[in-house]
Amino acid sequence: MTGIARLCVYCGSSRAVAPLYREAARELGSRLAAARIGVVFGGGHVGLMGILADAALASGGKVTGIIPEHLRKKELAHNGLTRLIVVDSMHERKRLMAENADAFAILPGGIGTLDEFFEILSWKKLGLHEKPIFVLDLARYWAPLFTLLDTLVESGFASPDILSLIERVESVPSLMEALARSGRFRRKSLSQRF
Ligand code: AMP
């Protein structure tokens, strides 16, 4: 198989965020559906996660949510998804999200999103997968994160190649272009060992 068939999206679950972030989540959901790229995400119906899933579904896209039982019980799960996989733990959930996608996009979010970003980046650094990682730096939201990564490299705690393991994009259209580009150059089968 070539191309990106499924994109794992990590993004905020908060409702209290500026309209520009909500609008970008909506735009990304519809564009992914139009490009026939399935969405894999945390399965929640809250914040940017819910907006993205609703927009993708409304445009005829396929959306898979992977949620741990304890969050589903709190009725935070999205019940209208193409597929909702319920798992026992956060670890199992993150493993399945990563396994079920061909690439990752990090949208603005909070500590949950940061946790997911650092895990998928460190797994790539350790050679556990070779999938593309895109950071959607809307309105320079992630600038402090890139400053932190530079500091890690400058102080010798991380090797400079960590910066080449991620691609920074500044808008939803640039993310879509990057996905199309990386799909064209993508090797036929990417290894993964989670
Ligand atoms: P945060 O950035 O702290 O809002 O956390 C969002 C990220 O953590 C998402 O990418 C999800 O995978 C996960 N997450 C946090 N809260 C929920 C929730 N209520 N339902 C599903 N996933 C969640």
Short mmCIF file of C-alpha atoms and ligand atoms in Angstrom, two decimals:
data_model
loop_
_atom_site.label_atom_id
_atom_site.label_comp_id
_atom_site.label_asym_id
_atom_site.label_seq_id
_atom_site.Cartn_x
_atom_site.Cartn_y
_atom_site.Cartn_z
CA MET A 1 0.00 0.00 0.00
CA THR A 2 1.23 3.53 -0.72
CA GLY A 3 -0.01 6.84 0.65
CA ILE A 4 -1.33 7.80 4.03
CA ALA A 5 -4.55 5.86 4.58
CA ARG A 6 -5.02 6.75 8.25
CA LEU A 7 -3.77 9.70 10.24
CA CYS A 8 -3.58 9.58 14.03
CA VAL A 9 -4.54 13.00 15.39
CA TYR A 10 -3.53 14.08 18.88
CA CYS A 11 -5.32 17.23 20.03
CA GLY A 12 -6.82 19.05 22.95
CA SER A 13 -9.89 17.88 24.85
CA SER A 14 -10.63 21.31 26.33
CA ARG A 15 -13.69 23.27 25.27
CA ALA A 16 -12.30 26.58 26.52
CA VAL A 17 -10.06 27.43 23.59
CA ALA A 18 -10.00 30.22 21.00
CA PRO A 19 -12.18 29.91 17.88
CA LEU A 20 -9.11 29.72 15.60
CA TYR A 21 -8.20 26.32 17.07
CA ARG A 22 -11.76 25.01 16.84
CA GLU A 23 -12.02 26.20 13.24
CA ALA A 24 -8.74 24.48 12.30
CA ALA A 25 -9.94 21.18 13.84
CA ARG A 26 -13.14 21.46 11.81
CA GLU A 27 -11.25 22.27 8.60
CA LEU A 28 -8.83 19.39 9.11
CA GLY A 29 -11.68 16.92 9.73
CA SER A 30 -13.45 17.84 6.49
CA ARG A 31 -10.27 17.96 4.43
CA LEU A 32 -9.14 14.55 5.66
CA ALA A 33 -12.53 13.11 4.72
CA ALA A 34 -12.35 14.74 1.27
CA ALA A 35 -8.85 13.30 0.77
CA ARG A 36 -10.13 9.88 1.91
CA ILE A 37 -7.71 9.78 4.79
CA GLY A 38 -9.22 8.03 7.81
CA VAL A 39 -8.85 9.54 11.27
CA VAL A 40 -7.59 7.63 14.31
CA PHE A 41 -7.96 9.53 17.58
CA GLY A 42 -8.61 9.25 21.29
CA GLY A 43 -12.34 8.61 20.88
CA GLY A 44 -13.59 11.53 22.97
CA HIS A 45 -16.47 13.83 22.09
CA VAL A 46 -14.90 16.81 23.78
CA GLY A 47 -12.87 19.83 22.65
CA LEU A 48 -10.92 19.77 19.38
CA MET A 49 -11.19 15.96 19.38
CA GLY A 50 -14.98 16.07 19.11
CA ILE A 51 -14.97 18.91 16.57
CA LEU A 52 -12.49 17.09 14.33
CA ALA A 53 -14.39 13.78 14.50
CA ASP A 54 -17.77 15.44 13.85
CA ALA A 55 -16.41 17.35 10.85
CA ALA A 56 -14.80 14.25 9.33
CA LEU A 57 -17.98 12.21 9.81
CA ALA A 58 -20.19 14.99 8.39
CA SER A 59 -18.04 14.96 5.23
CA GLY A 60 -18.34 11.18 4.87
CA GLY A 61 -14.97 10.28 6.42
CA LYS A 62 -14.01 7.22 8.42
CA VAL A 63 -13.16 7.83 12.06
CA THR A 64 -11.79 5.30 14.53
CA GLY A 65 -11.72 6.20 18.22
CA ILE A 66 -9.70 4.28 20.79
CA ILE A 67 -10.77 4.97 24.34
CA PRO A 68 -10.07 3.40 27.72
CA GLU A 69 -13.04 2.02 29.65
CA HIS A 70 -12.70 4.58 32.46
CA LEU A 71 -13.14 7.53 30.07
CA ARG A 72 -15.98 5.82 28.20
CA LYS A 73 -17.82 5.30 31.49
CA LYS A 74 -17.61 9.00 32.22
CA GLU A 75 -19.68 9.37 29.02
CA LEU A 76 -16.92 11.26 27.32
CA ALA A 77 -16.85 8.87 24.37
CA HIS A 78 -18.06 9.84 20.93
CA ASN A 79 -20.87 7.42 20.13
CA GLY A 80 -21.31 8.17 16.44
CA LEU A 81 -17.92 6.98 15.17
CA THR A 82 -17.27 4.54 12.36
CA ARG A 83 -15.53 2.40 14.96
CA LEU A 84 -15.00 2.80 18.72
CA ILE A 85 -12.43 0.49 20.26
CA VAL A 86 -12.63 0.26 24.06
CA VAL A 87 -9.44 -0.77 25.83
CA ASP A 88 -8.40 -1.38 29.44
CA SER A 89 -5.65 1.18 29.90
CA MET A 90 -4.13 4.40 28.59
CA HIS A 91 -1.03 2.44 27.56
CA GLU A 92 -3.04 0.01 25.46
CA ARG A 93 -4.90 2.92 23.95
CA LYS A 94 -1.74 4.76 22.90
CA ARG A 95 -0.22 1.61 21.46
CA LEU A 96 -3.31 0.88 19.36
CA MET A 97 -3.64 4.48 18.16
CA ALA A 98 -0.03 4.35 16.96
CA GLU A 99 -0.36 0.91 15.40
CA ASN A 100 -3.51 1.82 13.49
CA ALA A 101 -2.10 4.90 11.75
CA ASP A 102 0.39 5.61 8.96
CA ALA A 103 1.32 9.07 10.25
CA PHE A 104 0.71 11.40 13.21
CA ALA A 105 -0.49 14.99 13.51
CA ILE A 106 -0.15 16.98 16.70
CA LEU A 107 -2.67 19.80 16.94
CA PRO A 108 -2.74 22.34 19.75
CA GLY A 109 -3.58 20.62 23.03
CA GLY A 110 -2.66 20.27 26.68
CA ILE A 111 -0.72 17.77 28.78
CA GLY A 112 -2.42 14.72 27.21
CA THR A 113 -1.40 15.89 23.74
CA LEU A 114 2.14 16.64 24.91
CA ASP A 115 2.39 13.18 26.46
CA GLU A 116 1.31 11.62 23.16
CA PHE A 117 3.73 13.79 21.18
CA PHE A 118 6.75 12.93 23.31
CA GLU A 119 5.93 9.25 23.33
CA ILE A 120 5.57 8.97 19.56
CA LEU A 121 8.72 11.07 19.03
CA SER A 122 10.81 9.04 21.48
CA TRP A 123 9.55 5.78 19.95
CA LYS A 124 10.69 7.06 16.54
CA LYS A 125 14.06 8.12 17.95
CA LEU A 126 14.47 4.60 19.36
CA GLY A 127 13.69 3.10 15.95
CA LEU A 128 10.40 1.53 17.03
CA HIS A 129 8.61 3.06 14.03
CA GLU A 130 9.41 5.25 11.02
CA LYS A 131 6.10 7.01 10.49
CA PRO A 132 5.91 10.73 9.70
CA ILE A 133 5.11 13.09 12.59
CA PHE A 134 3.60 16.50 11.76
CA VAL A 135 3.29 19.26 14.32
CA LEU A 136 0.56 21.75 13.41
CA ASP A 137 1.95 24.97 14.83
CA LEU A 138 -1.18 27.11 14.47
CA ALA A 139 -0.62 30.74 15.43
CA ARG A 140 2.80 29.63 16.75
CA TYR A 141 1.07 27.77 19.59
CA TRP A 142 3.90 25.22 19.69
CA ALA A 143 6.78 27.76 19.51
CA PRO A 144 7.73 27.12 23.20
CA LEU A 145 7.83 23.39 22.44
CA PHE A 146 10.27 23.95 19.57
CA THR A 147 12.35 26.22 21.83
CA LEU A 148 12.45 23.43 24.41
CA LEU A 149 13.55 20.90 21.77
CA ASP A 150 16.32 23.31 20.66
CA THR A 151 17.43 23.62 24.30
CA LEU A 152 17.61 19.83 24.66
CA VAL A 153 19.84 19.66 21.59
CA GLU A 154 21.99 22.69 22.50
CA SER A 155 22.64 21.31 25.98
CA GLY A 156 23.59 17.92 24.65
CA PHE A 157 20.65 16.03 26.19
CA ALA A 158 19.25 15.14 22.76
CA SER A 159 20.95 14.60 19.45
CA PRO A 160 20.27 17.11 16.66
CA ASP A 161 18.56 14.43 14.60
CA ILE A 162 15.44 14.59 16.81
CA LEU A 163 14.50 17.74 14.90
CA SER A 164 14.59 15.86 11.62
CA LEU A 165 12.12 13.30 12.98
CA ILE A 166 9.26 15.80 12.97
CA GLU A 167 7.86 18.23 10.41
CA ARG A 168 6.49 21.60 11.51
CA VAL A 169 3.56 22.93 9.48
CA GLU A 170 1.76 26.18 10.10
CA SER A 171 -1.70 25.70 8.62
CA VAL A 172 -4.21 23.00 7.75
CA PRO A 173 -3.58 23.37 3.97
CA SER A 174 0.19 22.99 4.59
CA LEU A 175 -0.50 19.86 6.64
CA MET A 176 -2.59 18.42 3.80
CA GLU A 177 0.22 19.18 1.31
CA ALA A 178 2.78 17.59 3.61
CA LEU A 179 0.60 14.48 3.94
CA ALA A 180 0.25 14.19 0.17
CA ARG A 181 4.01 14.66 -0.28
CA SER A 182 4.95 12.16 2.37
CA GLY A 183 2.42 9.67 0.95
CA ARG A 184 4.12 9.86 -2.43
CA PHE A 185 7.57 9.22 -0.98
CA ARG A 186 6.46 6.72 1.60
CA ARG A 187 8.13 3.36 1.50
CA LYS A 188 5.86 0.42 0.77
CA SER A 189 5.94 -1.07 4.20
CA LEU A 190 6.99 0.76 7.31
CA SER A 191 8.20 -1.25 10.22
CA GLN A 192 6.77 -0.79 13.68
CA ARG A 193 7.61 -2.49 16.96
CA PHE A 194 5.63 -1.04 19.83
P1 AMP B 1 -5.27 17.20 26.51
O1 AMP B 1 -4.26 17.68 25.50
O2 AMP B 1 -4.75 17.19 27.91
O3 AMP B 1 -6.59 17.88 26.38
O4 AMP B 1 -5.52 15.66 26.17
C1 AMP B 1 -5.94 15.32 24.87
C2 AMP B 1 -5.30 14.07 24.40
O5 AMP B 1 -5.36 13.09 25.44
C3 AMP B 1 -6.04 13.52 23.20
O6 AMP B 1 -5.21 13.41 22.04
C4 AMP B 1 -6.57 12.18 23.67
O7 AMP B 1 -5.94 11.09 23.03
C5 AMP B 1 -6.34 12.13 25.17
N1 AMP B 1 -7.59 12.49 25.94
C6 AMP B 1 -7.68 13.39 26.93
N2 AMP B 1 -8.96 13.50 27.41
C7 AMP B 1 -9.70 12.63 26.72
C8 AMP B 1 -11.08 12.26 26.72
N3 AMP B 1 -11.95 12.81 27.54
N4 AMP B 1 -11.49 11.32 25.86
C9 AMP B 1 -10.62 10.76 25.04
N5 AMP B 1 -9.31 11.06 24.98
C10 AMP B 1 -8.83 12.00 25.79
#
